[in-house]
Coordinates of C-alpha atoms and ligand atoms in Angstrom, one line a residue:
X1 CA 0.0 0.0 0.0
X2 CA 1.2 3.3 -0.6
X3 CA 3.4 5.3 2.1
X4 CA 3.3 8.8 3.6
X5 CA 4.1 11.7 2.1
X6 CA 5.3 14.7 3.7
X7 CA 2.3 16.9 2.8
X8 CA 0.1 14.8 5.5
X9 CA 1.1 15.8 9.1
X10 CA 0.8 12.8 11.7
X11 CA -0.6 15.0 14.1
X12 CA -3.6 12.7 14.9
X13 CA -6.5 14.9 16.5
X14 CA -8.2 18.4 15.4
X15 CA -5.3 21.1 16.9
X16 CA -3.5 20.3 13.5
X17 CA -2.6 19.5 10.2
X18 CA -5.2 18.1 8.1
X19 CA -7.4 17.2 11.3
X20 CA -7.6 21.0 11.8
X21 CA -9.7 21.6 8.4
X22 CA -12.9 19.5 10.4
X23 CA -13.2 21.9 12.4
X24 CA -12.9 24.7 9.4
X25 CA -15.4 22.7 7.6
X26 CA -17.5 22.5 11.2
X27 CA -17.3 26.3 11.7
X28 CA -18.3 27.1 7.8
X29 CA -21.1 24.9 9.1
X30 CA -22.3 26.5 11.9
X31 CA -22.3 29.7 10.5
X32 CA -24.6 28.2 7.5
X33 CA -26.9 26.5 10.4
X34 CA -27.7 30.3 11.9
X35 CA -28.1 31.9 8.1
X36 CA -31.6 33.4 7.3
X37 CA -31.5 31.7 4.0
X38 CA -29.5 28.7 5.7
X39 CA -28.8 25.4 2.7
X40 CA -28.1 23.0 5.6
X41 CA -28.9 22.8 9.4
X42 CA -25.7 20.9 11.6
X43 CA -26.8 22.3 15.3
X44 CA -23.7 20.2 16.5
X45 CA -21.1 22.1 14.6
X46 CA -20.9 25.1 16.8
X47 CA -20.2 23.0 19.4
X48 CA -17.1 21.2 18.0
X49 CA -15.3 24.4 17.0
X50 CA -16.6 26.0 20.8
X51 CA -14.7 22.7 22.4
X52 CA -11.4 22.7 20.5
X53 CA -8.7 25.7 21.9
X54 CA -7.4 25.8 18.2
X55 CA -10.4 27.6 17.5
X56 CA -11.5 29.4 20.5
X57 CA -11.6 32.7 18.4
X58 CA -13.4 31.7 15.4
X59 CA -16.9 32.7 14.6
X60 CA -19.8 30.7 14.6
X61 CA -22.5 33.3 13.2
X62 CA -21.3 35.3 10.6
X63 CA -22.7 38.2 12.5
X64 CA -19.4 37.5 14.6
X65 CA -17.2 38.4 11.5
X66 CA -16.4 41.9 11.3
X67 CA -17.2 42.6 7.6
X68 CA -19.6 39.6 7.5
X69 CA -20.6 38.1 4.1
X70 CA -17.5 40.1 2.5
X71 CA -14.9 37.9 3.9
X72 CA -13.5 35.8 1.8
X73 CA -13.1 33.1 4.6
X74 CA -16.2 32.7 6.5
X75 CA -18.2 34.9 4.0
X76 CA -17.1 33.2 0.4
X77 CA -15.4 29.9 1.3
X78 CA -18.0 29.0 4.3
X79 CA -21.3 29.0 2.0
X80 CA -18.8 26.8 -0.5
X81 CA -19.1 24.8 2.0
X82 CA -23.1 25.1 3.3
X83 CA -23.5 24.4 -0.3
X84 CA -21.6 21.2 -0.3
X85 CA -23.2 19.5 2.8
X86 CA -26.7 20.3 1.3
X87 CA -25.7 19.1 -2.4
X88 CA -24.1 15.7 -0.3
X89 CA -26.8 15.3 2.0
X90 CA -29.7 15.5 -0.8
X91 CA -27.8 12.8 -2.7
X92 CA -27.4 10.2 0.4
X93 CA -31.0 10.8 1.4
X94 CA -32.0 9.7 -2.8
X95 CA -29.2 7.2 -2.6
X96 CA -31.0 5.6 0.7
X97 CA -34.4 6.1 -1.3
X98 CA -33.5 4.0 -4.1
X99 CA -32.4 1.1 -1.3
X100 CA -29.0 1.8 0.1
X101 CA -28.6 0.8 3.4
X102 CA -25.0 1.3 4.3
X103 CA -23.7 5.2 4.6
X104 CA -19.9 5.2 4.4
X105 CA -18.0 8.6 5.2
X106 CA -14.8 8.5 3.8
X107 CA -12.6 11.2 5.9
X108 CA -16.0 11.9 8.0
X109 CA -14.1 14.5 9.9
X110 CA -17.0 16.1 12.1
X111 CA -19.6 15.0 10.0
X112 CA -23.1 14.8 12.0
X113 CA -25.2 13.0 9.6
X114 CA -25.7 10.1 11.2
X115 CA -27.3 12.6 14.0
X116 CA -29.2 15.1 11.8
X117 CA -30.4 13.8 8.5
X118 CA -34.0 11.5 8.3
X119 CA -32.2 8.3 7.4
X120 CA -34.0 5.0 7.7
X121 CA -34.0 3.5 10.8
X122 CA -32.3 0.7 9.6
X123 CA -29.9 2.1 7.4
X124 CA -26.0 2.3 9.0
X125 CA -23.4 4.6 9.1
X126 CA -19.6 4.2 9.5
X127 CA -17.6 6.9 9.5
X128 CA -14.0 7.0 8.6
X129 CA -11.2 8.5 10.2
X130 CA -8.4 8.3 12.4
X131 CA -8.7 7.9 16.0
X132 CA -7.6 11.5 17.2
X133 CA -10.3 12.6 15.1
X134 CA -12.9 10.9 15.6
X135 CA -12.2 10.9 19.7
X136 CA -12.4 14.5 19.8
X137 CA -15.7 14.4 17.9
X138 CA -16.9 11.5 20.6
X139 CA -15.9 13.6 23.4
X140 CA -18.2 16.5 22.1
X141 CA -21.4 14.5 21.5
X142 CA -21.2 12.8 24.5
X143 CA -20.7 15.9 26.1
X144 CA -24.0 17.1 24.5
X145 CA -25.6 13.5 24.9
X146 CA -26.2 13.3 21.6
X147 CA -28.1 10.4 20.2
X148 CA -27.7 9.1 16.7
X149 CA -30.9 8.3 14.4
X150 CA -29.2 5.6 13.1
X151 CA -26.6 2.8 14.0
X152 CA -23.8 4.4 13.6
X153 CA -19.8 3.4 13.8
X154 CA -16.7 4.8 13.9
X155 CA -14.4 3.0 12.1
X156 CA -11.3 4.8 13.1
X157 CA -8.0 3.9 10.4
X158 CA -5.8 5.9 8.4
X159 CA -6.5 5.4 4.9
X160 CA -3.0 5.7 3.8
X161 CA -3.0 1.9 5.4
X162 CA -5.4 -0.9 4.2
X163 CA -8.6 0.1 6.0
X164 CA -11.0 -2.4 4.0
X165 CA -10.1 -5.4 6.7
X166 CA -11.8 -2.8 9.7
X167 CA -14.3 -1.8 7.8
X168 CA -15.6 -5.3 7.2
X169 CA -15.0 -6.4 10.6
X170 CA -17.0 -3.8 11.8
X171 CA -20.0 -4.8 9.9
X172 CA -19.9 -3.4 6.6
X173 CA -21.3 -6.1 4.3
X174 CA -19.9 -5.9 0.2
X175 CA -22.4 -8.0 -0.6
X176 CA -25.2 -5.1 0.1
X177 CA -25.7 -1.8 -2.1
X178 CA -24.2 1.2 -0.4
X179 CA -23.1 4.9 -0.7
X180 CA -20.3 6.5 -0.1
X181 CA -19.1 9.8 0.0
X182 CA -15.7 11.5 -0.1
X183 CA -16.6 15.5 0.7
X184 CA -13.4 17.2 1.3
X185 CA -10.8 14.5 1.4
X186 CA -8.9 13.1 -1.9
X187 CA -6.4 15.8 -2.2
X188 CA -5.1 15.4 0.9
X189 CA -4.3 11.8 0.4
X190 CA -1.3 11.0 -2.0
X191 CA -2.5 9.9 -5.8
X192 CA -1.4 6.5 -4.8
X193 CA -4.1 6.2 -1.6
X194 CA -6.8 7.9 -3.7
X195 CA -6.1 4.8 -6.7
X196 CA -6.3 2.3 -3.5
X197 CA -9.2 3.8 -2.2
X198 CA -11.5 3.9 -5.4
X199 CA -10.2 0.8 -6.5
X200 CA -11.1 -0.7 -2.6
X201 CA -14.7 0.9 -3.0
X202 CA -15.3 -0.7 -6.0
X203 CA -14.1 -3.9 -5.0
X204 CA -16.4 -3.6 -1.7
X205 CA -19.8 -2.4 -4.0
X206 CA -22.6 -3.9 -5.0
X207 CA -24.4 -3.2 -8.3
X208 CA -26.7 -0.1 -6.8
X209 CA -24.2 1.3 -4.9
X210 CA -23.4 5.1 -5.4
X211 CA -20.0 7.5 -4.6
X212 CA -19.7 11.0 -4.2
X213 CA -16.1 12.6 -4.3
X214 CA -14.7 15.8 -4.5
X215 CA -12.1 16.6 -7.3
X216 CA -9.5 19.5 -7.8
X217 CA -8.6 19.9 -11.1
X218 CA -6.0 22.0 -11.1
X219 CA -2.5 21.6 -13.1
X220 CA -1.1 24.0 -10.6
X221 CA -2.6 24.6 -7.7
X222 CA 0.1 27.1 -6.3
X223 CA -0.9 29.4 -8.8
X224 CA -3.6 29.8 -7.0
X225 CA -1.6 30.9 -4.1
X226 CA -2.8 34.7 -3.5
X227 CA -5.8 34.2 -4.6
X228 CA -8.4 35.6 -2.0
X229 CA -9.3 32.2 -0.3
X230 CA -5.8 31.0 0.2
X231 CA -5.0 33.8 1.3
X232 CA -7.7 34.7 4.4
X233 CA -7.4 31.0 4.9
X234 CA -3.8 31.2 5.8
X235 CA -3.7 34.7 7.5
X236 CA -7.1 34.7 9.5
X237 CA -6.9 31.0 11.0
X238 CA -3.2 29.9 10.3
X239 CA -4.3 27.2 8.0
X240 CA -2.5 26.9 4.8
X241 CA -4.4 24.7 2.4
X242 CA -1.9 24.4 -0.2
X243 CA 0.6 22.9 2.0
X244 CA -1.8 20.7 3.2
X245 CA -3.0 19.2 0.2
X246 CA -0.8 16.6 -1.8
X247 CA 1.5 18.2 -4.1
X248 CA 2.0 14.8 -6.4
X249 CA 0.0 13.9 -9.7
X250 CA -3.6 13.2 -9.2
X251 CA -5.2 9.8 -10.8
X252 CA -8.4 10.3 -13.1
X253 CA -10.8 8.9 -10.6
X254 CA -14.1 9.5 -12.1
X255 CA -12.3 8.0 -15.9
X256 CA -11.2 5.1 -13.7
X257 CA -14.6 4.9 -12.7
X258 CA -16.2 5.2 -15.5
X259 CA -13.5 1.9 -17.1
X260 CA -15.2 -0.5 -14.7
X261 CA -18.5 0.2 -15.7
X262 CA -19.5 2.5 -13.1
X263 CA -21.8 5.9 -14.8
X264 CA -20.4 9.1 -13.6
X265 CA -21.6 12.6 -13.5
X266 CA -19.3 15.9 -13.1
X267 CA -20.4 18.9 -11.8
X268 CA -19.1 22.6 -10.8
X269 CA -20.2 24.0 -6.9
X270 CA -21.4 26.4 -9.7
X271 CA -24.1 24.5 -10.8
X272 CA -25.9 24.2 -7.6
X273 CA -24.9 27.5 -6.9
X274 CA -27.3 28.2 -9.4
X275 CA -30.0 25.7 -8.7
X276 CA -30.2 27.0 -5.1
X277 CA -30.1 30.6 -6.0
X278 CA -27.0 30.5 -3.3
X279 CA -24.1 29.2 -2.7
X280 CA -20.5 31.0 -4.3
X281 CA -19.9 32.4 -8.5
X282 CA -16.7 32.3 -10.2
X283 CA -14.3 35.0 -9.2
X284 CA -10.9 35.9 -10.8
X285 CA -8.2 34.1 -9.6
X286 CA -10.8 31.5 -7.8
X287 CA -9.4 28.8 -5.8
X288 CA -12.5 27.2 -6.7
X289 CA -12.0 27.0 -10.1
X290 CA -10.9 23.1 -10.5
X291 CA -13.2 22.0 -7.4
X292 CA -15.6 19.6 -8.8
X293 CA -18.0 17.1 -7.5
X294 CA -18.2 13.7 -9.2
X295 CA -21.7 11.0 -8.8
X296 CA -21.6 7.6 -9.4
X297 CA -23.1 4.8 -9.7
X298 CA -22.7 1.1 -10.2
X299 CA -25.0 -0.4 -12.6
X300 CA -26.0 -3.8 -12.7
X301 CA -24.1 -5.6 -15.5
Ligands
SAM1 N1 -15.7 15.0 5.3 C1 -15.7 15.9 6.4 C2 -16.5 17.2 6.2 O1 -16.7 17.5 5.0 O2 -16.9 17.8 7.1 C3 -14.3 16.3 6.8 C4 -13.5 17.0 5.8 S1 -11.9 17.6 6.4 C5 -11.6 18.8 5.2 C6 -10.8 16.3 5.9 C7 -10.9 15.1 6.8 O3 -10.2 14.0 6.2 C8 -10.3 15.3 8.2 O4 -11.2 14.9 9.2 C9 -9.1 14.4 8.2 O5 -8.8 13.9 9.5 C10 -9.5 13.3 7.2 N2 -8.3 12.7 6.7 C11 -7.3 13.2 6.0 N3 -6.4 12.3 5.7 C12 -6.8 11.1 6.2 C13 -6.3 9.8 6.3 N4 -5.1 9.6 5.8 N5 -7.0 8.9 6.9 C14 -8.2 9.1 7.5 N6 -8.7 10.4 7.4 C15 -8.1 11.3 6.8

């Protein structure tokens, strides 16, 4: 399996590295939860940024932001991602309508939808990610004696390993359709552990079984360096994406999709942008410009 790289910090919890951008993605969140014209509602996600001292100082309404919807970090970049979680969570709640009844979060991070979304009772979610992580994010719900809607387990691995062994020892059965989603989480991993990875979720699929992934398309994402995202990212909360993500040659993962048979669908945060009426446009310089989100789906042969 492939190694480390030295993009991906081992820090194991939330107070760094790569773990750090859960709780970016949790604040985004709760300031999307308190908006008037709000895309998604995560009531937890406050919560995880008001428990972890790396964020003591970040808002959680954008009324807390000084020039509010004008920042480029929790104005811009945040409703990026309000406008992800509702785009994901409408497409698990159609996948689990059509019959799936496994959820798999691939880099769940602080991911609450095992605790917020109108899954069926019998449906089951694991959610992936290593143990630092995802004992913060236990820590914080128990706090709040949060109770899941559905069965839900951590499965907590490294996916730079070989995480397929847990995952089925924890209960996830190939032989049943399921959907998966990857919000926020290939371009971390080396192009290597992303081949693994899709190449492990199709070997664990069913025919019926959906993914969701999010893409970067970019030939050269330092060029993108000073653009206004990077930038606020960096100088407001100290978190520098670009050093973050992988620096090594991406694999074609919806095309290597789409060779075994799967049907894939590519899409822009553009597009729902403008099917919500909300939800970020292209901007010069946009380090949004190669973000895509990919669908797919397994036929049956
Ligand atoms: N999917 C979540 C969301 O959208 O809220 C979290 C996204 S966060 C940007 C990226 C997550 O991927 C973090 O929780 C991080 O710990 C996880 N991650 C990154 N590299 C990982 C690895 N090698 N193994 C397991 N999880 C990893």
């Amino acid at each position: 399996m492939a190694g480390t790289t030295p993009q991906q910090s081992d820090v194991e919890g939330v107070d760094a590295g790569v773990g750090l951008t859960a709780l970016l993605v949790a604040a985004a969140r709760a300031i999307e939860t308190h908006r008037h014209d709000s895309l998604a509602q995560d009531t937890y996600a406050e919560h995880f940024v008001r428990a972890a001292p790396a964020c003591a100082d970040w808002p959680v309404r954008v009324e807390q932001v000084p020039d509010g919807d004008d920042n480029p970090l929790w104005g811009r970049f945040a409703r990026y991602f309000g406008l992800r979680t509702r785009v994901l969570d409408d497409f698990l709640l159609r996948s689990v309508a059509a019959g799936a009844r496994q959820v798999v979060l691939l880099g769940a991070g602080l991911d609450t939808r095992a605790f917020r979304l109108d899954l069926p009772s019998d449906c089951v979610v694991f959610e992936i990610d290593r143990a630092g992580v995802l004992a913060f994010k236990q820590r914080v719900l128990t706090d709040r004696s949060a109770a899941p809607k559905v069965k839900r387990v951590p499965v907590p691995v490294d996916l730079r390993g070989d995480w397929s062994g847990t995952l089925t020892t924890l209960g996830f059965d190939a032989g049943a359709p399921s959907a998966w989603l990857a919000e926020g989480l290939l371009f971390y991993l080396p192009g290597p552990t992303e081949t693994y990875l899709i190449d492990t979720v199709d070997r664990l699929t069913t025919a019926g079984s959906v993914l969701a992934f999010e893409a970067k398309l970019e030939e050269d994402l330092q060029a993108y360096r000073d653009s206004t995202t990077y930038t606020a990212t960096r100088e407001q909360i100290g978190i520098d994406l670009l050093h973050l993500f992988d620096s090594g040659p991406r694999p074609d993962s919806a095309g290597d999709l789409s060779a075994r048979g799967w049907s894939t669908s590519m899409h822009t945060p553009f597009d729902f942008t403008r099917l919500h009426r909300r939800g970020p446009l292209p901007e010069p310089n946009d380090a949004l410009e190669g973000n895509r989100w990919v669908f797919a789906h397994k036929p049956t042969p």
